[in-house]
Short mmCIF file of C-alpha atoms in Angstrom, two decimals:
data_model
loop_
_atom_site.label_atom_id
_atom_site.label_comp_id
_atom_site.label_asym_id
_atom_site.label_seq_id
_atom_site.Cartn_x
_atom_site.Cartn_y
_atom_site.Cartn_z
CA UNK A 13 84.25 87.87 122.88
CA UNK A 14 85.26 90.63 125.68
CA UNK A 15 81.82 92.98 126.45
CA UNK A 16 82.53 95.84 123.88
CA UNK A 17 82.41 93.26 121.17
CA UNK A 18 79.14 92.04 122.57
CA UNK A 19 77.69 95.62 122.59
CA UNK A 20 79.00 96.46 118.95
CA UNK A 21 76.18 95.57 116.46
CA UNK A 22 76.70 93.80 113.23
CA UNK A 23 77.07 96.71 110.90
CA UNK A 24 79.24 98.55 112.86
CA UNK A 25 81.48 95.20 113.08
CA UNK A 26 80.76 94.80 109.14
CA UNK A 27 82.07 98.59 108.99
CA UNK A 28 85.02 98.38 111.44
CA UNK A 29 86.16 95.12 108.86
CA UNK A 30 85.98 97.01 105.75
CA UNK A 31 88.18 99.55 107.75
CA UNK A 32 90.60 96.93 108.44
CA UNK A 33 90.63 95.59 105.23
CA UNK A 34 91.42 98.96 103.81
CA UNK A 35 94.09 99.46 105.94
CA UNK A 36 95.99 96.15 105.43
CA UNK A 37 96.15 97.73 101.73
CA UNK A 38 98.30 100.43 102.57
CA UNK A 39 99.98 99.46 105.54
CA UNK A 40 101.42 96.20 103.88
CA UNK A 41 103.94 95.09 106.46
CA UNK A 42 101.19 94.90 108.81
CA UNK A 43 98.79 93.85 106.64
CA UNK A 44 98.07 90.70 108.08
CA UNK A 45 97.59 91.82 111.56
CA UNK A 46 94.17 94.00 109.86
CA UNK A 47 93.67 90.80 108.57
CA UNK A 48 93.54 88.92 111.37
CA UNK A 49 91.24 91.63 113.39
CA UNK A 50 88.98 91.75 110.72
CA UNK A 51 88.14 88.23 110.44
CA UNK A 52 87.90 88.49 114.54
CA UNK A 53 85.30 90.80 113.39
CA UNK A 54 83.48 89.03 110.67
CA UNK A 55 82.95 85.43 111.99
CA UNK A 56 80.46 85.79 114.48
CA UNK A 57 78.72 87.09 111.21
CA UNK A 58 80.20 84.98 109.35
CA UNK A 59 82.66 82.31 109.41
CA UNK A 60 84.96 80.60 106.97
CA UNK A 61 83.10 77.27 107.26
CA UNK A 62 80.09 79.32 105.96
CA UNK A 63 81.77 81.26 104.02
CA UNK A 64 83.15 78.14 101.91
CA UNK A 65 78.95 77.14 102.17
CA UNK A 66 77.68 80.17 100.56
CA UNK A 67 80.81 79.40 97.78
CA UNK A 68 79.36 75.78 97.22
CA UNK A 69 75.87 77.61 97.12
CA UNK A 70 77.13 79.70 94.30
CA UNK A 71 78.69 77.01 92.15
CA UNK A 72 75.65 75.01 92.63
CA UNK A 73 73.67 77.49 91.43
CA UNK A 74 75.58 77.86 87.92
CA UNK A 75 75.18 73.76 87.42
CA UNK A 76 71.26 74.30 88.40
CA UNK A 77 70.32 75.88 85.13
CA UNK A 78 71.48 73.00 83.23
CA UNK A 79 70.22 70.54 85.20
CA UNK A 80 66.67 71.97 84.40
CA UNK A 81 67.15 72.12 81.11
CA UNK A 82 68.00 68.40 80.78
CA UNK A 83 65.22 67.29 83.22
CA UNK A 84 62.98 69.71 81.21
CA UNK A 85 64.11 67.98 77.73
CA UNK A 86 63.20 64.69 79.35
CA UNK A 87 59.86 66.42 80.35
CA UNK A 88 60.20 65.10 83.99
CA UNK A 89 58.15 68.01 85.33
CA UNK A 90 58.15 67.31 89.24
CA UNK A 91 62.19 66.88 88.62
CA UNK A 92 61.75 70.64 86.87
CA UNK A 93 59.29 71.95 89.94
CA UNK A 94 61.66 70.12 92.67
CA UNK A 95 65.19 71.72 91.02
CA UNK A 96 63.14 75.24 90.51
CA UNK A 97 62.56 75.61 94.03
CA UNK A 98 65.63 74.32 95.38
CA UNK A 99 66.83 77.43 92.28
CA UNK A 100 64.89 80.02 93.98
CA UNK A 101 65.82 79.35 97.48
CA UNK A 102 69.82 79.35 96.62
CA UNK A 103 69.42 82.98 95.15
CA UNK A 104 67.35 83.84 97.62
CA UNK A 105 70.47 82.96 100.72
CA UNK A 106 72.47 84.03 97.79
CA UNK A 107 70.95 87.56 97.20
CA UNK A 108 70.32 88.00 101.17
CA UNK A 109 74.29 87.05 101.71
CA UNK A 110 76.22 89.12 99.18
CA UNK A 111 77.72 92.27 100.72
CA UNK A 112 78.96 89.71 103.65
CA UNK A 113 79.77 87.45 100.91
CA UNK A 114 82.09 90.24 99.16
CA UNK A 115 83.57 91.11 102.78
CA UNK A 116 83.70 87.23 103.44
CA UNK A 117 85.95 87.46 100.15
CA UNK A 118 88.78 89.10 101.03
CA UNK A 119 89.34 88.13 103.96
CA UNK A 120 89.46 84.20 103.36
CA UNK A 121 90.74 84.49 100.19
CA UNK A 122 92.95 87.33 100.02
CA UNK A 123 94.25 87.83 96.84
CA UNK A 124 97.89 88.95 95.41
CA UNK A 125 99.73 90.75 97.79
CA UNK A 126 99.78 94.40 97.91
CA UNK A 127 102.78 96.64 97.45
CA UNK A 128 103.82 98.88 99.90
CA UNK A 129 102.21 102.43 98.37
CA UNK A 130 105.51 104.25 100.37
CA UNK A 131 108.50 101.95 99.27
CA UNK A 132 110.84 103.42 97.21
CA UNK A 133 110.63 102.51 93.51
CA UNK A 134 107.20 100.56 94.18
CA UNK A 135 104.66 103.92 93.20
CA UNK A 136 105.04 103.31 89.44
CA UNK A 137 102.96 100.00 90.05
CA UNK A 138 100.26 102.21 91.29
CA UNK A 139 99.62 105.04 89.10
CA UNK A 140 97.68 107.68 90.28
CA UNK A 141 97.97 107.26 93.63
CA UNK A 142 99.43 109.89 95.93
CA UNK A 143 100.81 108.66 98.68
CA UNK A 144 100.28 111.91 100.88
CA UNK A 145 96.30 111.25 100.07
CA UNK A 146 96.82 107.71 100.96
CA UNK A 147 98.95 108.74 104.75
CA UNK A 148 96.09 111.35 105.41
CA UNK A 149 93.36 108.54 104.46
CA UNK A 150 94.89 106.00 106.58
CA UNK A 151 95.75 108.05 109.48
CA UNK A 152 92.13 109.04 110.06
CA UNK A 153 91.27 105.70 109.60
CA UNK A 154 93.57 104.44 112.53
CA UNK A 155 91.98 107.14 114.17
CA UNK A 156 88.43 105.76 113.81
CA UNK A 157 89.63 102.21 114.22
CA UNK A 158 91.42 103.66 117.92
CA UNK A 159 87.63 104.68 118.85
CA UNK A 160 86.02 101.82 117.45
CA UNK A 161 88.12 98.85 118.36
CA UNK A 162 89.15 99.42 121.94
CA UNK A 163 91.13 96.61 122.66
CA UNK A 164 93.40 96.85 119.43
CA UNK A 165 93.95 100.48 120.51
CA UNK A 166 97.45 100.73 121.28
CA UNK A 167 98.25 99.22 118.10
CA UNK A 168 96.30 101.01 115.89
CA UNK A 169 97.87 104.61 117.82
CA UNK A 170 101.48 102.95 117.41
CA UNK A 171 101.10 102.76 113.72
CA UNK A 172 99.25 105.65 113.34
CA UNK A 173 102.69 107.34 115.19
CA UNK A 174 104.35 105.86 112.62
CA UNK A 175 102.41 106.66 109.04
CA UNK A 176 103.28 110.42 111.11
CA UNK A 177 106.82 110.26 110.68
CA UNK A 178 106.69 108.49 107.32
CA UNK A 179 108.49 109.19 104.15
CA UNK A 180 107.28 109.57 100.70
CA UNK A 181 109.29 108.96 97.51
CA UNK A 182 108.58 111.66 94.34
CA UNK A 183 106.50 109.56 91.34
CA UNK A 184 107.57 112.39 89.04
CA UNK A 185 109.78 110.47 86.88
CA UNK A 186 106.83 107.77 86.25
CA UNK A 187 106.69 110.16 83.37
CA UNK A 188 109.96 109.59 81.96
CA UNK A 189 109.62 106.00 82.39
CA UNK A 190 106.73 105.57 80.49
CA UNK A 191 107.77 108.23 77.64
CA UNK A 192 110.39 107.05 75.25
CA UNK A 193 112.70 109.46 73.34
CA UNK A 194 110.40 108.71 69.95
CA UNK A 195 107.25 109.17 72.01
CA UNK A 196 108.36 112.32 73.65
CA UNK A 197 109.43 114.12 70.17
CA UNK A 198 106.10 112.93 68.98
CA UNK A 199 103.80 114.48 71.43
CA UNK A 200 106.35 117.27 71.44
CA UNK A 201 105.48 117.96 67.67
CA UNK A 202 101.75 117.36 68.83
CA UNK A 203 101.95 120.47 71.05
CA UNK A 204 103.17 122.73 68.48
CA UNK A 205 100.77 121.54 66.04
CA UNK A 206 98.17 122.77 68.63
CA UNK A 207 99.69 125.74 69.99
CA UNK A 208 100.19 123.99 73.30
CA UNK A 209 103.64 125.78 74.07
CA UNK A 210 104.24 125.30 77.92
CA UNK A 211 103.63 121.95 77.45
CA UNK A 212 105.62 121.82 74.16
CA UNK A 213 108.21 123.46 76.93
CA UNK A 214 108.01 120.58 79.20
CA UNK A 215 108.24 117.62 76.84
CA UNK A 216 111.64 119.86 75.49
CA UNK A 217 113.01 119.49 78.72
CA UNK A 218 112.35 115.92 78.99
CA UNK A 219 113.87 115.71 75.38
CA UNK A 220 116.88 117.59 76.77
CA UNK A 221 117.63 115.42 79.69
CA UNK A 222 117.21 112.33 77.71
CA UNK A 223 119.32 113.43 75.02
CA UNK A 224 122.39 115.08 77.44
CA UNK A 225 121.90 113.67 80.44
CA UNK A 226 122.77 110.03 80.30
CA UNK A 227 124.80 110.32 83.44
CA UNK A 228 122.10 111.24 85.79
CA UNK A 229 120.05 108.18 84.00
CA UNK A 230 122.43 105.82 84.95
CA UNK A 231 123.04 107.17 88.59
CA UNK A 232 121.20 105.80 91.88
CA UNK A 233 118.25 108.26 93.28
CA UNK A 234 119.07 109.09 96.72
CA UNK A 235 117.24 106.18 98.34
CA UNK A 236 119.30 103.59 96.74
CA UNK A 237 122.79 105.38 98.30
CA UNK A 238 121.97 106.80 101.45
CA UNK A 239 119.50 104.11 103.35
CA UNK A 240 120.03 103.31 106.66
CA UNK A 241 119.55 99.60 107.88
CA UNK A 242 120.04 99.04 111.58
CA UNK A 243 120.96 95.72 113.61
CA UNK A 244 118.43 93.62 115.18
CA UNK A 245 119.73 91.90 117.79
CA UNK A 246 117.68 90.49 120.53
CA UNK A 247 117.89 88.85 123.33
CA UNK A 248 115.68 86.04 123.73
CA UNK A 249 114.46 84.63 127.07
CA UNK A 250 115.64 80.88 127.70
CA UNK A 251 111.41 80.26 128.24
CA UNK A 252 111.01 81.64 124.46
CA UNK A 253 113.88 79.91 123.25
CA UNK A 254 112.56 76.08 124.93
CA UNK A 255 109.32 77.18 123.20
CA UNK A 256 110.64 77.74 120.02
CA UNK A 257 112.49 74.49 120.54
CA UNK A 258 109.67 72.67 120.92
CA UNK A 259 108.08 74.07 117.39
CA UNK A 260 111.47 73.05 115.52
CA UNK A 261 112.76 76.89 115.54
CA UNK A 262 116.64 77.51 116.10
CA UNK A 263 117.68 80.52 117.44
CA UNK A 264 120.54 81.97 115.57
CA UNK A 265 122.16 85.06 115.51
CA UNK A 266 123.48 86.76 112.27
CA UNK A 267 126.82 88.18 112.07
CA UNK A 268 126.62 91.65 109.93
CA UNK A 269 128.10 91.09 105.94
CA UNK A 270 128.63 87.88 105.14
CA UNK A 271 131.99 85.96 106.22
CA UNK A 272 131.57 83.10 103.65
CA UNK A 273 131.37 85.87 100.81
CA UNK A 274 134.01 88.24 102.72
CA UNK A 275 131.80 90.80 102.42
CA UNK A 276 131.34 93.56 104.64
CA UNK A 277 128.13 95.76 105.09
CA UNK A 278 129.94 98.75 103.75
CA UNK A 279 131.21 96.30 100.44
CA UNK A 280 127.37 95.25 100.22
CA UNK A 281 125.97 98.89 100.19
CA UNK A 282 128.98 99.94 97.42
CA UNK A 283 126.74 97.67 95.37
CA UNK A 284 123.12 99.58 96.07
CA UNK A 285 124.02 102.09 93.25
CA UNK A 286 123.17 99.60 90.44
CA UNK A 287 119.96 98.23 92.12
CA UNK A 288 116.26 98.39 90.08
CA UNK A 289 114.82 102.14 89.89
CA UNK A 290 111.83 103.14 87.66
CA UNK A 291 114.47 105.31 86.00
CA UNK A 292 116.27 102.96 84.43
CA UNK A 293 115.51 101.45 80.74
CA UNK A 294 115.95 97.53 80.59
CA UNK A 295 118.67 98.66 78.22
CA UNK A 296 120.09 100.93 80.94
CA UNK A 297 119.48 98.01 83.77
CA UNK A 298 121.36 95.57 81.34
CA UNK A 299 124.60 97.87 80.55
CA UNK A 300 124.74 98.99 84.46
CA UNK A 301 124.38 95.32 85.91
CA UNK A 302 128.18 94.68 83.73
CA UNK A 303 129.47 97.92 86.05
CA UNK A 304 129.07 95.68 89.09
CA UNK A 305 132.60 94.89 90.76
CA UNK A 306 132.94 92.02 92.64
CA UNK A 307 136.05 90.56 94.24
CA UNK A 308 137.27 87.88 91.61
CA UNK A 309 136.70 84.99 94.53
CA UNK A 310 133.46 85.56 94.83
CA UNK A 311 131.54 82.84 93.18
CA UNK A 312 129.63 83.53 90.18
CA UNK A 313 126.33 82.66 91.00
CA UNK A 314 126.81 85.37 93.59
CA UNK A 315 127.09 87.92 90.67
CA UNK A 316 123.83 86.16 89.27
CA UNK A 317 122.13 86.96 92.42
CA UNK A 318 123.48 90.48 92.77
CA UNK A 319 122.18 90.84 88.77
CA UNK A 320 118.70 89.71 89.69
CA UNK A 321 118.59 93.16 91.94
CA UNK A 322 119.57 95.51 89.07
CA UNK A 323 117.04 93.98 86.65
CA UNK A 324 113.97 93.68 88.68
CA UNK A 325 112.36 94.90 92.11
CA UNK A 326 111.87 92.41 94.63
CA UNK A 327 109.64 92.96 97.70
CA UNK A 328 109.15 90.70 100.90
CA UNK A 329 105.56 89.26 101.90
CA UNK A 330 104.79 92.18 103.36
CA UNK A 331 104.95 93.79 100.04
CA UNK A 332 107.64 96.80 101.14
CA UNK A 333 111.20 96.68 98.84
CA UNK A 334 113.87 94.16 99.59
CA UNK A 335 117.25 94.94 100.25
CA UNK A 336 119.61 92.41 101.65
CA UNK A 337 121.57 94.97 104.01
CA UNK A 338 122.86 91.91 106.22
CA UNK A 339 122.83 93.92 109.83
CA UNK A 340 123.48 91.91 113.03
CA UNK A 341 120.09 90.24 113.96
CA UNK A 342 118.72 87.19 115.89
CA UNK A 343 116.12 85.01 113.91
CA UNK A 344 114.28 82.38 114.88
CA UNK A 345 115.33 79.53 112.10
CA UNK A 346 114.13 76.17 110.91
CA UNK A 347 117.42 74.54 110.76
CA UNK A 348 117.20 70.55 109.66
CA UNK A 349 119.47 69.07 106.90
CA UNK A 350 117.85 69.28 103.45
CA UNK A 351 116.34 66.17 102.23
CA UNK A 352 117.83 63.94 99.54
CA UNK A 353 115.17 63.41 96.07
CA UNK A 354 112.33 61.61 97.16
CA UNK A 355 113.30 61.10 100.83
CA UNK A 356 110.64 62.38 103.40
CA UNK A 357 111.09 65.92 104.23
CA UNK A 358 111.71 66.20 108.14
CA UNK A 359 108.43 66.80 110.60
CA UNK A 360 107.69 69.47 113.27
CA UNK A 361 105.06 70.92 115.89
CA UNK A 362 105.53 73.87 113.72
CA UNK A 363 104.38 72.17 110.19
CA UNK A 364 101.51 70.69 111.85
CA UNK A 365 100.55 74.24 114.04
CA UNK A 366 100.30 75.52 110.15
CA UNK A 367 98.14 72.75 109.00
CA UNK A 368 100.55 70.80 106.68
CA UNK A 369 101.76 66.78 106.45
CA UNK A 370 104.60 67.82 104.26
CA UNK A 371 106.66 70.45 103.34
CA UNK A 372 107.03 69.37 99.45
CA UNK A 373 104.07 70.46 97.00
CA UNK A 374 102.93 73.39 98.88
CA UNK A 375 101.76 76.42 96.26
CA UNK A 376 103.03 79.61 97.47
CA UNK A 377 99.31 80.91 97.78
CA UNK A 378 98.61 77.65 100.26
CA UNK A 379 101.63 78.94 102.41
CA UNK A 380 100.73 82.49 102.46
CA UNK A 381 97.00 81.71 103.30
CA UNK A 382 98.11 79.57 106.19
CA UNK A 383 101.05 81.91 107.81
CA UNK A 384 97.91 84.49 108.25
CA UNK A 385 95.63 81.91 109.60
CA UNK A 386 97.94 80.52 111.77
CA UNK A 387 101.35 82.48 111.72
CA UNK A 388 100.21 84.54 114.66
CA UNK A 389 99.06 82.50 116.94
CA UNK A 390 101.95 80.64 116.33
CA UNK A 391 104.36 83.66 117.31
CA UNK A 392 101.94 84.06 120.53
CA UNK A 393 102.67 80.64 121.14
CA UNK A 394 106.45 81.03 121.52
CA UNK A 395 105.83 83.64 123.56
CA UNK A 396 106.54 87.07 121.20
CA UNK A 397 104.33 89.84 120.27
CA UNK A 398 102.87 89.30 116.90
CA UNK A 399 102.96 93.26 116.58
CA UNK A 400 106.76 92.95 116.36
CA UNK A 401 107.57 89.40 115.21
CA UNK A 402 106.32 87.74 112.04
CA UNK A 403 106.30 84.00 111.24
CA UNK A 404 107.59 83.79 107.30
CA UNK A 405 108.94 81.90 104.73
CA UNK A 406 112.93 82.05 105.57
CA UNK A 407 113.93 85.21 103.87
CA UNK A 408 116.84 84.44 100.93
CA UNK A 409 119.61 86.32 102.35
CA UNK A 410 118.72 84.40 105.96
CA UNK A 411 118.92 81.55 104.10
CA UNK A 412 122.30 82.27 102.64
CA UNK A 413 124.24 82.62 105.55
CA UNK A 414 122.72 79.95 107.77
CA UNK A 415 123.02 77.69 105.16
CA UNK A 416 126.93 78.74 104.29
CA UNK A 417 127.13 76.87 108.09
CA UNK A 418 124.77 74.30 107.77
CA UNK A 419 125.58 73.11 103.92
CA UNK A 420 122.41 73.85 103.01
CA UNK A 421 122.30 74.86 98.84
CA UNK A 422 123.72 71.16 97.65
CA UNK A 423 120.65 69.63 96.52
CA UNK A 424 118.29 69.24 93.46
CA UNK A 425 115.42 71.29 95.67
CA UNK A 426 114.41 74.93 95.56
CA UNK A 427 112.97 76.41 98.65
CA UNK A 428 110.56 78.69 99.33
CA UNK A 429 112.00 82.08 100.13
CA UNK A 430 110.00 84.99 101.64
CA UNK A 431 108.98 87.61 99.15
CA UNK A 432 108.18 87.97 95.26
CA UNK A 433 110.05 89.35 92.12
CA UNK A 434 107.81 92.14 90.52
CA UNK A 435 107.39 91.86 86.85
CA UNK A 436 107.15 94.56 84.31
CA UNK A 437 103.11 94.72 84.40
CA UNK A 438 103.28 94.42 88.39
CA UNK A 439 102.16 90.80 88.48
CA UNK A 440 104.35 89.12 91.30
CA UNK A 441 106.50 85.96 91.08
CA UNK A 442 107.32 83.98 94.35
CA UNK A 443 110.84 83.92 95.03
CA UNK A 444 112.52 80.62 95.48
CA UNK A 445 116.05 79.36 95.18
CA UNK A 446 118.71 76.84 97.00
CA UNK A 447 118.88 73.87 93.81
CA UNK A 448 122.35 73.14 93.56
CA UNK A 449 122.26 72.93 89.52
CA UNK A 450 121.14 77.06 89.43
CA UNK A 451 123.52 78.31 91.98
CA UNK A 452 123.06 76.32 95.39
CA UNK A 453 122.95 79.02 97.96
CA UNK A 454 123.14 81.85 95.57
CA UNK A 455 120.00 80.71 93.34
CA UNK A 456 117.09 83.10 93.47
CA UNK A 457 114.05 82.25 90.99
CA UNK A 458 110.65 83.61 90.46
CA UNK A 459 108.20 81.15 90.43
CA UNK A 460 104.66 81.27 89.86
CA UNK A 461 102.31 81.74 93.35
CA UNK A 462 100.47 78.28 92.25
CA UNK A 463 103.29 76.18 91.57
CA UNK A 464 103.04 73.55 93.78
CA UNK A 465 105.84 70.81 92.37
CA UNK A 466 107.26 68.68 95.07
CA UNK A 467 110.63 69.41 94.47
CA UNK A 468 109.96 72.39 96.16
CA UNK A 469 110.13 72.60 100.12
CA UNK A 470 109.32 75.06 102.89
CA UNK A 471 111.59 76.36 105.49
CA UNK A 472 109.89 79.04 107.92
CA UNK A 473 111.50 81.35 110.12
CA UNK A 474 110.65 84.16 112.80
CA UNK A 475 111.90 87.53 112.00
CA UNK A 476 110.70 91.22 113.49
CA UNK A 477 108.72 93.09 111.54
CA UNK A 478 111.52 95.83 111.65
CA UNK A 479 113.87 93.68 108.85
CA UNK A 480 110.86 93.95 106.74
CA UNK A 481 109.62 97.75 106.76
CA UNK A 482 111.62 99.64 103.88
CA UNK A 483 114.21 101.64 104.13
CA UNK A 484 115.01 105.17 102.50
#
């Protein structure tokens, strides 16, 4: 703790966490990085060993009641007096705890990941939400937060430089999504009935678009077509490189397209016009994901994978859109052989510096939860800046072509992949893939965040933070 930190007192700490926490919210891809500064903040205050106290205290408390009422039944009074005090003294800590309880909450024990409020396609999960309100809310707050929190200044100015320069994406068409053709004419016959007329207006144009314009429904919005990706190449240092080494990490650089698929970048963005947008029915998605043209040698559970794209967005762990663009970039990559059924799943510095025996049977929310414990530090480790490199499940397009080299994708395993599939109500499903039966190095799954089967492994990689900030 440097002397600033000494000097702040514990409400303004409490204060500058909430802050945080409210940032890593909106500013997803950095999301854990709030998260790690406002723990930093929090423990002296409270830590997670206490933390996990006050939940025992809690629990306790609901099994208290009961135990009265039995010991009262069996009219053993001093039982009754002894459990009624120990009663009042929990809700006492309990009552005296609970706004650092609350705060104590999200921090160790985040929840669901957020989506990125300013990736393209993502603001019909959060209705109501502007994201020019939520730029000018943050930006003020990374303001505060430069003031406040000294030594994270630099950072917090950096992104702040960045949420200046950023791009929103219209919601108007949420409208259109939600509004069938039935339910338009219907409120359309609403407005007449109640003399509503530049409404009635509005809902005919709708009507009129729906009805004529099926070729504008079934085109790409400009994001989809016209996003740049750049390379991210690297150089690393032969010190960072032993490092990584040591931890189990390969460094490997990735050749733009894909050579086993002879595909080129240009081929792969050819196929961005038929990716998920809120304008698009399922029946739409369904008829436009038969358009795709693929080269007839291409195998078919590439076509699978490329289908997954047009019938659902998929975002990476730090909640912003995925698109595999495959640019030229230089990852740091766990690269062992996978493991046969029931043989042991290979050991590293790097599984242990996360807290695991084993890479089979981990839940996706047991992963996550550790890579911002730990994933940081880890990355400081090697010797990288944990503002621009992020230690993460091994992305599925990373995956792909390491493993076209490697023969990964030819056993009965799935591995974790960074990111989730988003589901029609927003609920996220942890993406997955690499069994040989479903597609080999082409399979792509969502699987539930708690599913925790042990024929399910984890690979982790480094990537920068760049590959996973949208783009539009």
């Amino acid at each position: 703790m440097n002397l600033h930190e000494k000097n702040t007192s514990a409400a303004d700490r409490w204060r500058l966490a909430e802050d945080l926490l409210e940032a890593a919210l909106v500013d997803t891809v950095y999301g854990d990085l709030y998260l790690q500064r406002a723990r930093d903040h929090l423990e002296p205050a409270l830590s997670e060993g206490e933390f996990t106290a006050l939940q025992f205290m809690e629990n306790e408390t609901l099994k208290m009641s009961n135990r009265i009422f039995v010991a009262m039944k069996e009219t053993n009074w001093m039982k009754v007096k002894d459990l009624s005090s120990r009663m009042s003294s929990l809700k006492r800590t309990l009552s005296e705890t609970e706004e650092l309880r609350k705060l104590g909450e999200k921090i160790y024990k985040p929840g669901e990941p957020p989506l990125d409020p300013f990736s393209p396609g993502l603001q019909i999960f959060a209705r109501n939400v502007d994201p020019q309100a939520l730029l000018h809310k943050l930006s003020t707050q990374l303001e505060r937060l430069q003031t406040a929190d000294p030594d994270w200044q630099v950072f917090y100015a950096a992104r702040k430089s960045v949420m200046a320069t950023m791009k929103t994406h219209s919601t108007k068409t949420s409208e259109e999504v939600e509004l069938t053709g039935s339910r338009i004419e219907h409120k359309a016959f609403e407005a007449l009935n109640s003399g509503d007329f530049a409404n009635l207006e509005k809902l005919a144009a709708l009507m009129e678009k729906k009805e004529s314009g099926r070729a504008e429904r079934t085109s790409s919005p400009t994001w989809l077509t016209t996003g740049k990706a750049q390379d991210l190449t690297i150089k690393f240092s032969q010190d960072i490189v032993e490092r990584a080494q040591d931890k189990g990490l390969s460094p490997i650089r990735l050749e733009a397209g894909s050579k086993f698929l002879k595909l080129s970048r240009d081929d792969l963005a050819s196929l961005y016009q038929h990716l998920w947008h809120p304008t698009v029915t399922d029946e739409i998605s369904h008829s436009r994901k038969k358009e795709i043209q693929l080269s007839v040698d291409v195998p078919a559970a590439f076509r699978e994978f490329v289908e997954l794209f047009t019938l659902h967005p998929l975002v990476n762990s730090g909640g912003a859109r995925f698109v595999p663009y495959l640019v030229e970039e230089d990852v740091l990559v766990e690269d062992f052989d996978e493991p046969d059924p029931g043989m042991e799943t290979p050991a590293s510095a790097l599984l242990s510096a996360l807290g695991f025996e084993d890479r089979r049977g981990l839940s996706r929310i047991t992963i996550e939860k550790a890579l911002i414990d730990r994933g940081n530090t880890i990355v400081r480790d090697i010797g990288l800046d944990p503002h621009v490199f992020r230690l993460i499940c091994i992305p599925p397009d990373v995956y792909g072509r390491v493993g076209s080299q490697r023969g990964w994708g030819q056993k009965q395993l799935w591995t974790h992949f960074d990111g989730y599939m988003v589901t029609k109500n927003g609920m996220l499903e942890a993406l997955a893939g690499g069994d040989v039966r479903f597609g080999g190095l082409f399979d792509l799954v969502g699987i539930n965040r708690r599913y925790d089967s042990d024929r399910t492994i984890a690979r982790f990689a480094v990537v920068q933070r760049h590959r996973m900030e949208a783009v539009g």
